[in-house]
Coordinates of C-alpha atoms in Angstrom, one line a residue:
M1 CA -78.2 34.2 0.3
S2 CA -76.7 30.7 0.4
L3 CA -74.9 29.8 3.6
V4 CA -73.1 26.8 4.9
G5 CA -75.4 23.9 5.6
S6 CA -76.4 23.4 9.2
K7 CA -75.0 20.6 11.2
G8 CA -77.3 17.9 12.5
N9 CA -79.5 17.9 9.3
P10 CA -77.7 15.5 7.0
T11 CA -80.9 14.3 5.3
V12 CA -81.3 17.3 3.0
G13 CA -79.0 17.0 0.0
N14 CA -78.3 13.3 0.7
D15 CA -77.4 11.3 -2.4
T16 CA -79.2 8.2 -1.2
P17 CA -82.2 7.4 -3.5
K18 CA -85.6 8.0 -2.0
Q19 CA -89.2 7.3 -3.0
K20 CA -90.8 10.1 -4.8
G21 CA -94.4 11.0 -5.3
K22 CA -97.1 13.7 -5.1
A23 CA -98.2 14.9 -1.7
T24 CA -101.1 16.9 -0.3
P25 CA -101.2 19.1 2.8
D26 CA -102.8 16.2 4.7
T27 CA -100.3 13.5 3.5
L28 CA -97.1 15.6 3.8
K29 CA -95.3 14.4 6.9
V30 CA -92.1 14.9 8.9
G31 CA -89.0 13.7 7.0
C32 CA -90.3 14.6 3.6
I33 CA -88.2 16.8 1.3
A34 CA -90.4 19.2 -0.7
W35 CA -90.0 22.4 -2.7
V36 CA -90.7 25.5 -0.7
K37 CA -90.8 29.1 -1.9
K38 CA -88.2 31.3 -0.1
D39 CA -87.6 34.9 -1.2
G40 CA -89.6 34.2 -4.3
Q41 CA -87.5 31.2 -5.4
P42 CA -88.3 27.5 -5.0
R43 CA -85.8 25.6 -2.8
R44 CA -85.5 22.1 -1.5
A45 CA -86.3 21.8 2.2
E46 CA -86.8 19.1 4.7
I47 CA -89.9 19.1 6.8
L48 CA -88.8 18.8 10.5
S49 CA -92.1 19.5 12.3
I50 CA -95.8 20.2 11.7
K51 CA -98.1 22.2 13.9
E52 CA -101.6 23.7 13.9
T53 CA -101.9 27.4 14.5
K54 CA -104.8 29.8 14.5
S55 CA -104.2 30.7 10.9
G56 CA -103.9 27.0 9.8
R57 CA -101.3 24.3 9.5
Q58 CA -97.6 25.2 9.3
F59 CA -94.5 23.3 8.4
Y60 CA -91.0 23.8 9.9
C61 CA -88.5 23.7 7.0
N62 CA -84.8 23.3 6.9
Y63 CA -83.5 24.6 3.6
D64 CA -80.8 22.8 1.6
N65 CA -77.4 24.4 2.0
F66 CA -78.7 27.1 4.3
N67 CA -77.7 27.9 7.9
K68 CA -79.8 26.6 10.7
R69 CA -80.8 30.1 11.8
L70 CA -82.7 30.5 8.5
D71 CA -85.1 27.6 9.3
E72 CA -88.7 28.8 9.4
W73 CA -92.3 27.9 9.8
V74 CA -94.1 28.2 6.4
P75 CA -97.8 28.0 5.6
V76 CA -99.3 25.6 3.1
A77 CA -99.4 28.2 0.4
R78 CA -95.6 28.4 0.1
I79 CA -95.2 24.6 -0.5
D80 CA -95.3 23.6 -4.2
F81 CA -97.4 20.4 -4.3
D82 CA -97.3 20.3 -8.1
Q83 CA -93.7 18.8 -7.8
E84 CA -92.9 15.5 -6.4
V85 CA -91.6 15.2 -2.8
D86 CA -89.0 12.8 -1.5
W87 CA -90.6 10.5 1.0
P88 CA -88.5 9.3 4.0
N89 CA -87.2 5.8 3.7
P90 CA -89.1 3.7 6.3
E91 CA -86.4 0.9 6.5
K92 CA -83.7 3.4 7.3
D93 CA -85.9 5.1 9.8
K94 CA -86.4 1.8 11.6
Q95 CA -82.7 1.2 11.6
K96 CA -82.1 4.6 13.1
E97 CA -84.7 4.0 15.8
K98 CA -83.0 0.7 16.7
Q99 CA -79.6 2.3 16.8
A100 CA -81.0 5.1 19.0
K101 CA -82.4 2.5 21.4
K102 CA -79.1 0.7 21.6
T103 CA -77.2 3.8 22.4
T104 CA -79.6 4.9 25.0
V105 CA -79.4 1.6 27.0
A106 CA -77.4 2.4 30.1
P107 CA -74.6 -0.1 31.0
K108 CA -74.5 -1.7 34.4
R109 CA -72.9 0.7 36.9
A110 CA -70.3 -0.5 39.3
Q111 CA -71.7 -0.4 42.9
P112 CA -69.5 1.5 45.3
S113 CA -68.2 -0.4 48.3
K114 CA -69.3 0.2 51.8
N115 CA -66.0 1.8 52.7
S116 CA -66.3 4.3 49.9
R117 CA -69.9 5.1 50.9
K118 CA -68.7 5.9 54.4
K119 CA -66.0 8.2 53.0
V120 CA -68.4 10.0 50.8
G121 CA -71.1 10.5 53.4
K122 CA -73.4 13.5 52.8
R123 CA -71.6 14.3 49.5
E124 CA -73.0 11.1 48.0
Q125 CA -76.6 12.2 48.7
S126 CA -76.1 15.5 46.9
V127 CA -74.7 13.7 43.9
A128 CA -77.5 11.3 43.8
S129 CA -80.1 14.0 44.0
E130 CA -78.3 15.8 41.2
G131 CA -78.3 12.7 39.0
Q132 CA -82.1 12.4 39.4
T133 CA -82.7 15.8 38.0
P134 CA -82.5 16.5 34.2
H135 CA -78.7 17.0 33.8
P136 CA -76.6 17.6 30.7
W137 CA -75.1 14.1 30.8
S138 CA -75.2 11.6 28.0
E139 CA -75.5 7.9 28.8
F140 CA -73.5 7.2 25.8
T141 CA -70.5 8.7 27.5
E142 CA -70.6 6.0 30.1
A143 CA -70.6 3.4 27.3
Q144 CA -67.4 4.8 26.0
A145 CA -65.8 5.0 29.5
Q146 CA -63.9 1.7 29.1
A147 CA -62.4 2.7 25.8
Q148 CA -61.3 6.0 27.1
Q149 CA -59.8 4.3 30.2
Q150 CA -57.7 1.9 28.0
Q151 CA -56.4 4.8 25.9
Q152 CA -55.4 6.7 29.0
Q153 CA -53.6 3.7 30.4
Q154 CA -51.7 3.2 27.2
Q155 CA -50.6 6.8 27.2
Q156 CA -49.4 6.6 30.8
Q157 CA -47.3 3.5 29.9
K158 CA -45.3 5.3 27.3
P159 CA -42.0 6.7 28.5
Q160 CA -42.1 10.4 29.1
R161 CA -39.1 12.6 28.5
K162 CA -39.2 16.0 30.1
S163 CA -37.0 17.8 27.6
E164 CA -39.1 16.6 24.6
D165 CA -42.3 17.5 26.5
V166 CA -41.1 21.1 26.8
D167 CA -40.5 21.3 23.0
D168 CA -43.9 19.7 22.3
K169 CA -45.6 22.2 24.5
A170 CA -43.9 25.1 22.7
V171 CA -44.9 23.7 19.3
A172 CA -48.5 23.1 20.5
S173 CA -48.9 26.7 21.6
L174 CA -47.8 27.8 18.1
E175 CA -50.0 25.4 16.2
V176 CA -53.2 26.4 18.0
G177 CA -54.0 28.8 15.2
G178 CA -56.6 31.6 15.6
T179 CA -59.2 29.9 17.6
P180 CA -59.8 31.8 20.9
G181 CA -62.4 29.3 22.1
V182 CA -59.9 27.0 23.8
G183 CA -61.6 25.3 26.7
P184 CA -60.1 24.4 30.1
D185 CA -59.5 20.8 29.1
E186 CA -57.3 21.8 26.1
M187 CA -55.2 24.0 28.4
E188 CA -54.2 21.0 30.5
I189 CA -51.2 20.4 28.2
D190 CA -49.5 23.3 29.8
E191 CA -49.3 21.7 33.2
D192 CA -45.9 20.6 34.5
E193 CA -45.1 17.1 35.6
T194 CA -45.7 18.0 39.3
P195 CA -47.0 15.5 41.9
A196 CA -50.3 17.3 41.7
G197 CA -50.4 16.8 37.9
L198 CA -49.5 13.1 38.3
A199 CA -52.2 12.6 40.9
K200 CA -54.7 14.3 38.5
K201 CA -53.7 11.8 35.8
E202 CA -54.3 8.9 38.1
R203 CA -57.7 10.2 39.0
A204 CA -58.5 10.6 35.3
S205 CA -57.6 7.0 34.6
S206 CA -60.4 5.7 36.8
F207 CA -63.7 6.7 35.5
S208 CA -66.4 7.9 38.0
R209 CA -69.8 9.2 37.2
E210 CA -69.8 11.3 40.4
E211 CA -66.5 13.0 39.6
E212 CA -67.6 13.7 36.0
I213 CA -70.8 15.4 37.3
E214 CA -68.7 17.6 39.6
K215 CA -66.5 18.6 36.7
L216 CA -69.4 19.9 34.7
R217 CA -69.9 23.7 34.7
T218 CA -72.7 24.7 37.0
S219 CA -72.3 28.5 36.6
G220 CA -72.4 30.8 33.7
S221 CA -74.9 30.8 30.9
M222 CA -73.6 28.0 28.6
T223 CA -75.8 25.2 27.6
Q224 CA -74.4 21.8 28.5
N225 CA -77.0 19.7 26.8
P226 CA -76.6 19.2 23.1
A227 CA -80.3 18.3 22.7
E228 CA -81.1 21.8 23.8
I229 CA -79.3 23.2 20.7
S230 CA -81.2 21.0 18.2
R231 CA -84.7 22.0 19.4
I232 CA -87.0 23.3 16.8
R233 CA -87.8 27.0 16.8
N234 CA -91.2 27.6 18.4
I235 CA -91.9 31.3 17.7
S236 CA -92.6 32.3 14.1
K237 CA -92.6 36.1 14.4
V238 CA -92.2 38.8 17.0
E239 CA -93.4 42.4 16.9
F240 CA -91.0 44.4 19.0
G241 CA -91.7 48.2 19.0
R242 CA -91.7 49.3 15.4
Y243 CA -89.7 46.3 14.2
V244 CA -90.9 42.8 13.1
L245 CA -88.3 40.2 14.1
F246 CA -88.1 36.6 12.9
P247 CA -86.4 34.4 15.5
W248 CA -83.5 32.2 14.6
Y249 CA -83.6 29.5 17.4
F250 CA -85.8 28.0 20.0
S251 CA -86.7 30.0 23.1
P252 CA -88.6 28.6 26.1
Y253 CA -91.6 30.8 26.0
P254 CA -94.8 29.2 27.4
E255 CA -96.0 26.4 25.1
I256 CA -99.2 28.1 24.2
F257 CA -97.3 30.9 22.4
G258 CA -96.1 28.4 19.8
Q259 CA -99.7 28.3 18.4
E260 CA -99.7 32.0 17.7
D261 CA -98.8 33.4 14.3
S262 CA -97.0 36.3 16.0
I263 CA -96.3 37.4 19.6
F264 CA -96.0 41.0 20.9
I265 CA -93.2 42.1 23.2
C266 CA -93.1 45.5 24.9
E267 CA -89.9 47.2 24.0
F268 CA -89.5 48.8 27.5
C269 CA -90.6 46.2 30.1
L270 CA -90.1 43.2 27.7
S271 CA -93.5 41.6 28.7
Y272 CA -94.8 39.3 26.1
Y273 CA -98.4 38.8 24.8
G274 CA -100.1 36.4 22.4
D275 CA -102.8 38.7 21.0
L276 CA -102.9 42.3 20.0
K277 CA -105.8 43.3 22.3
S278 CA -103.9 42.3 25.4
F279 CA -100.7 44.0 24.2
T280 CA -102.6 47.2 23.4
R281 CA -104.1 47.3 26.8
H282 CA -100.7 46.7 28.4
R283 CA -99.1 49.6 26.4
Q284 CA -101.8 52.0 27.7
K285 CA -100.8 51.1 31.2
C286 CA -97.0 50.6 30.9
T287 CA -95.1 53.6 32.2
L288 CA -91.5 52.3 31.9
Q289 CA -89.4 54.3 29.5
H290 CA -85.9 52.8 30.2
P291 CA -84.4 49.7 31.6
P292 CA -85.0 49.4 35.4
G293 CA -81.4 50.1 36.5
N294 CA -78.8 52.7 37.1
E295 CA -77.6 54.7 34.0
I296 CA -73.8 54.4 34.2
Y297 CA -72.8 55.9 30.8
R298 CA -74.3 58.5 28.5
D299 CA -73.0 60.2 25.4
D300 CA -74.6 61.9 22.5
F301 CA -75.5 58.6 20.9
V302 CA -76.0 55.7 23.4
S303 CA -76.6 55.0 27.1
F304 CA -75.7 52.0 29.3
F305 CA -77.8 50.8 32.2
E306 CA -76.6 48.3 34.9
I307 CA -79.4 45.9 36.1
D308 CA -79.0 43.5 39.0
G309 CA -80.6 40.1 38.2
R310 CA -81.6 39.6 41.8
R311 CA -83.4 43.0 42.1
Q312 CA -85.1 43.0 38.7
R313 CA -85.7 39.3 38.1
T314 CA -88.8 39.5 35.9
W315 CA -87.2 42.1 33.5
C316 CA -83.9 40.1 33.3
R317 CA -85.8 36.9 32.7
N318 CA -87.8 38.5 29.9
L319 CA -84.5 39.8 28.4
C320 CA -83.0 36.3 28.5
L321 CA -86.0 34.8 26.7
L322 CA -85.8 37.5 24.1
C323 CA -82.1 37.0 23.5
K324 CA -82.4 33.2 23.4
M325 CA -84.3 33.5 20.1
F326 CA -81.1 34.7 18.5
L327 CA -78.5 32.7 20.4
D328 CA -78.2 28.9 19.9
H329 CA -76.0 27.8 22.8
K330 CA -77.1 29.8 25.8
T331 CA -79.3 28.2 28.5
L332 CA -79.7 31.0 31.1
Y333 CA -83.5 31.8 31.3
Y334 CA -84.9 32.0 34.8
D335 CA -82.2 32.0 37.5
V336 CA -80.7 35.4 36.8
D337 CA -79.6 36.2 40.4
P338 CA -75.8 35.7 40.1
F339 CA -75.7 38.0 37.0
L340 CA -75.4 41.7 36.2
F341 CA -76.9 42.9 32.9
Y342 CA -75.4 45.9 31.0
V343 CA -78.0 47.1 28.5
M344 CA -77.1 49.5 25.7
T345 CA -79.9 51.8 24.5
T346 CA -80.6 54.6 22.1
R347 CA -82.7 57.6 23.2
D348 CA -85.5 59.5 21.6
E349 CA -88.6 61.4 22.7
R350 CA -90.4 58.1 23.6
G351 CA -87.7 56.7 25.8
C352 CA -84.6 54.5 25.7
H353 CA -84.8 51.6 23.2
V354 CA -82.8 48.5 23.8
I355 CA -80.0 47.9 21.2
G356 CA -78.2 45.1 22.8
F357 CA -76.7 43.9 26.1
F358 CA -74.1 41.7 27.8
S359 CA -74.4 39.8 31.0
K360 CA -71.6 39.3 33.5
E361 CA -71.3 37.0 36.5
K362 CA -71.0 38.8 39.8
E363 CA -68.2 36.4 40.7
S364 CA -66.7 34.4 37.9
T365 CA -64.4 31.6 38.9
D366 CA -62.9 31.6 35.4
G367 CA -62.3 35.4 35.2
Y368 CA -64.9 36.0 32.4
N369 CA -66.0 39.6 32.0
V370 CA -68.9 38.6 29.6
A371 CA -71.2 35.6 30.0
C372 CA -73.6 36.4 27.2
I373 CA -73.6 39.2 24.6
L374 CA -76.1 40.1 21.9
T375 CA -77.0 42.9 19.5
L376 CA -80.6 42.6 18.4
P377 CA -80.9 41.8 14.7
Q378 CA -82.4 45.1 13.7
Y379 CA -79.2 46.9 15.0
Q380 CA -76.6 44.4 13.7
R381 CA -73.8 45.4 11.2
K382 CA -73.9 49.0 12.5
G383 CA -71.0 48.9 14.9
Y384 CA -73.0 48.4 18.1
G385 CA -71.4 45.0 18.8
R386 CA -68.0 46.7 19.0
L387 CA -69.3 49.2 21.5
L388 CA -70.6 46.4 23.7
I389 CA -67.3 44.6 23.6
Q390 CA -65.3 47.8 24.3
F391 CA -67.6 48.7 27.2
S392 CA -67.0 45.3 28.8
Y393 CA -63.2 45.8 28.6
E394 CA -63.5 49.3 30.0
L395 CA -65.2 47.9 33.0
S396 CA -62.4 45.3 33.4
K397 CA -59.9 48.2 33.3
I398 CA -61.7 49.9 36.1
E399 CA -61.7 46.7 38.1
G400 CA -58.0 46.2 37.4
K401 CA -58.6 42.7 35.9
L402 CA -57.9 40.9 32.7
G403 CA -61.2 40.0 31.0
S404 CA -62.3 37.4 28.5
P405 CA -65.7 36.3 27.1
E406 CA -67.2 33.0 28.2
K407 CA -66.2 30.2 25.8
P408 CA -67.3 28.9 23.4
L409 CA -68.5 32.0 21.5
S410 CA -71.3 31.9 19.0
D411 CA -70.3 32.2 15.3
L412 CA -71.2 35.9 15.1
G413 CA -69.8 36.6 18.5
L414 CA -66.5 35.0 17.6
L415 CA -66.3 37.2 14.4
S416 CA -67.0 40.3 16.4
Y417 CA -64.4 39.6 19.1
R418 CA -61.7 38.6 16.6
Q419 CA -62.2 41.9 14.8
Y420 CA -62.1 43.9 18.0
W421 CA -59.0 42.0 19.3
S422 CA -57.1 42.4 16.0
E423 CA -57.9 46.1 15.6
N424 CA -56.8 47.0 19.1
I425 CA -53.7 44.9 19.1
I426 CA -52.5 46.2 15.8
E427 CA -53.2 49.8 16.8
L428 CA -51.1 49.2 20.0
L429 CA -48.3 47.5 18.2
M430 CA -48.1 50.3 15.6
G431 CA -47.8 52.8 18.5
Y432 CA -44.9 50.8 20.0
S433 CA -43.3 50.6 16.5
E434 CA -43.5 54.4 16.0
R435 CA -41.9 55.0 19.4
E436 CA -39.3 52.3 18.7
E437 CA -40.2 50.5 22.0
K438 CA -40.3 46.8 22.7
C439 CA -43.4 45.0 23.9
T440 CA -44.4 41.7 25.3
I441 CA -47.6 39.7 25.2
E442 CA -48.1 40.4 28.9
G443 CA -47.7 44.1 28.3
I444 CA -50.2 44.0 25.5
A445 CA -52.7 42.1 27.7
S446 CA -52.4 44.4 30.7
H447 CA -52.7 47.5 28.5
L448 CA -55.9 46.3 26.8
A449 CA -57.3 44.4 29.8
M450 CA -57.3 41.2 27.7
T451 CA -56.1 37.8 28.8
T452 CA -52.7 36.6 27.5
Q453 CA -54.4 33.7 25.9
D454 CA -56.7 35.9 23.8
V455 CA -53.7 38.1 22.8
E456 CA -51.6 35.1 21.8
H457 CA -54.3 33.4 19.8
T458 CA -55.1 36.6 17.9
L459 CA -51.4 37.1 17.0
Q460 CA -51.3 33.5 15.8
A461 CA -54.5 33.9 13.8
L462 CA -53.0 37.0 12.1
K463 CA -49.6 35.2 11.6
M464 CA -47.9 38.0 13.5
Q465 CA -46.0 35.8 15.9
V466 CA -42.8 34.3 14.4
Y467 CA -39.7 32.5 15.7
H468 CA -36.5 34.0 14.5
K469 CA -32.9 33.5 15.6
G470 CA -33.8 31.7 18.8
E471 CA -36.5 34.1 20.0
H472 CA -40.1 34.9 19.5
K473 CA -40.9 38.1 17.6
I474 CA -44.1 40.0 16.8
V475 CA -44.2 41.2 13.2
V476 CA -47.0 43.4 11.7
P477 CA -47.4 42.4 8.0
E478 CA -47.7 45.2 5.3
K479 CA -51.3 44.0 4.5
L480 CA -52.4 44.7 8.1
R481 CA -50.8 48.1 8.0
L482 CA -52.8 49.1 4.9
Q483 CA -56.0 47.8 6.5
R484 CA -55.3 49.9 9.5
E485 CA -54.8 53.0 7.4
K486 CA -58.1 52.3 5.6
A487 CA -59.9 51.8 8.9
K488 CA -58.7 55.2 10.2
L489 CA -60.6 56.9 7.3
K490 CA -63.9 55.5 8.6
Q491 CA -65.5 57.2 11.4
K492 CA -66.3 54.7 14.2
R493 CA -68.1 55.3 17.4
V494 CA -66.1 54.6 20.5
I495 CA -66.8 54.6 24.2
D496 CA -65.5 57.6 26.1
A497 CA -64.0 56.1 29.3
A498 CA -64.2 59.4 31.1
R499 CA -68.0 59.4 30.9
I500 CA -68.4 56.0 32.7
Q501 CA -69.8 56.6 36.2
W502 CA -69.3 53.2 37.8
K503 CA -67.5 51.5 40.6
P504 CA -67.1 47.7 41.0
P505 CA -70.1 46.6 43.0
V506 CA -69.6 44.5 46.2
F507 CA -72.0 41.7 46.9
T508 CA -72.8 39.5 49.8
A509 CA -72.6 35.7 49.5
S510 CA -76.4 35.4 49.1
S511 CA -76.7 38.0 46.4
R512 CA -74.2 36.4 44.0
T513 CA -75.4 32.8 44.1
W514 CA -78.1 30.9 42.3
G515 CA -81.5 31.5 43.7
W516 CA -82.6 27.9 43.8

């Protein structure tokens, strides 16, 4: 199955001429492009890393025109050494190293004056300590600070007309398209020209490292370091219950597990082991048969458990390590105290088996009702993701709030949410149409417990929001009507809201903060 080529790996498929020649398992090195067997067919792949395992040497391959999640560790037997390989160009590698060194050189920082130090006081000490720790901050950003400052000053010098600004804002809201992942910085265009807004622009014109550090998100589960995304997958294979899983991305398991051909994870307590003997001994002693939390929902098919990250730290940390193998841009591994985890399971005579989960901040400043959501690969494309999304919105309805997932979403998560949003919005609109009632975006949002932003972006993505005779109207195209009729013929599992036994939990200040 050929997918879109992964970003960050432009070497594969590059048209630049390279030196070719025969290679051996000992001479094959990082950067070479060789022919590797995948699904019985030879394919071009770039060697990104080499490691020694108990079964022998393995090579980490990125296949040409394949998605990054399909990268894998392959043994020597799958590499065709009869064909020539493309050797990396040493001159270009040296140039890349020189450029990397130039970009990593930090520019001279302006020293704050004594008066500013007095004003900052203790706050300066906290910022300094934060800057000493590994932080998602690129030194290259500081190098571009002057250029950004000049652009901002030029924009401020241009004459501003309020009447035209209003028109521009209306057009911008219509031209956003169907991308729900709009971040907080993009939403600043909706601010009015108030004194607070002008003061904000003045602060933005003067670049400050301390202010930028404060702006970075310090809660939630999003990764802020791009280098974290590009890390090479360290686990080759996982045996999880009666399934064998092949991870997609890097997960921060202990380094020694990277030398194992396969790791074993208990499907109930999620403990991980590197050899079969230890895992077998553990299974004989493990008595857990369901997630260690309160069962808040049960029907004939699935159950939901609520787990507090503060009370069940080890189990939740193991869950985060497991899900990180299939999510590329999440960074929540160890500090799970400020999160609640809602785990969906299926039941049989052996116990409750984990299907998927979503996590939720105990107190989200941005109003997110989902921080991280995942359906395990063996259960994907079976409608379970839709149940997870629906359950998160049912909880938001009980809370009396409008919910939205943490942005940006993963590629698969975005597809699932867009499908859920479109199905529910179209179903609601058809009901209004049959009753000949008028509706508003705010009414749709409150009825479905969605944010107005998600509703509006979905309508724009489906081209259902039009401007006619001086007013905005919502139109359901005939194509979407036919899709709705076909969808009704399929039997879909849904959450029965009457079966949810749950009340919004109340936490103290210490139980909803990071446990550093």
